[in-house]
């Protein structure tokens, strides 16, 4: 795309920084928003300004239809059925959701969670917190001098009590693309679940969560030209059904009384 067309598509590029035309090279952190995304957000705020799933008036129904259509679109983008897509506020919240629900239910004293030496803090700190709380061990799969995972050490680190493996699809520092399907196969053979931080990969690589054979896949809209404050958690439906609620509120209950919900 030529510079003029690029500036037309991405309004933020019209500005100057320190008296020079903006050249943006920080997309690994967050992407600029194309005009189509900006226009879509404005339309929702200006026209479909109803509460999703909470009203029966025309604006609420329009907002709900758009919301459900977005879920189907995202599901198709990663090769999942819509019922396995959970909207969150970002990759970090998606990972914390799994750690604080499924993690608390499945990880106990003497168990282990395995991460890799490539992990972003968002896919490390939640597991550190969980292991500290539950009396579990955090194990780390190292990388070699070229930035690749030491897969030869994986069978040793995958003990019988390893409950979950958390790894990035692509590193935000080195750009290493991890062999997720291979790791998932080995983890599942040992009875461990697999969560993938896909924040850096999903905008650049074709993602099929079923082919990757992961149990969870997390990513953020703002790293793939979408709005800030929107995240996605893919989760296998059978596992999602077993996870206790992390946060309580409306649109999730059948009956509410003072004595209980």
Tab-separated table of N, CA and C in Angstrom, residues 13-23:
chain	number	residue	atom	x	y	z
A	13	UNK	N	-2.089	8.279	11.201
A	13	UNK	CA	-0.855	8.575	10.471
A	13	UNK	C	-0.835	9.997	9.903
A	14	UNK	N	-1.942	10.730	10.014
A	14	UNK	CA	-1.980	12.101	9.509
A	14	UNK	C	-1.222	13.061	10.413
A	15	UNK	N	-0.973	12.669	11.645
A	15	UNK	CA	-0.343	13.591	12.587
A	15	UNK	C	1.177	13.586	12.443
A	16	UNK	N	1.793	14.615	13.016
A	16	UNK	CA	3.246	14.703	13.054
A	16	UNK	C	3.727	14.508	14.491
A	17	UNK	N	4.922	13.969	14.639
A	17	UNK	CA	5.567	13.800	15.936
A	17	UNK	C	6.922	14.487	15.872
A	18	UNK	N	7.148	15.454	16.755
A	18	UNK	CA	8.382	16.239	16.759
A	18	UNK	C	8.644	16.882	15.386
A	19	UNK	N	7.563	17.316	14.755
A	19	UNK	CA	7.696	18.015	13.496
A	19	UNK	C	7.934	17.141	12.293
A	20	UNK	N	7.808	15.837	12.447
A	20	UNK	CA	8.027	14.920	11.318
A	20	UNK	C	6.813	14.012	11.141
A	21	UNK	N	6.553	13.564	9.891
A	21	UNK	CA	5.428	12.651	9.665
A	21	UNK	C	5.574	11.387	10.511
A	22	UNK	N	4.481	10.937	11.079
A	22	UNK	CA	4.496	9.761	11.946
A	22	UNK	C	4.801	8.493	11.146
A	23	UNK	N	5.790	7.748	11.611
A	23	UNK	CA	6.054	6.390	11.131
A	23	UNK	C	5.885	5.474	12.331
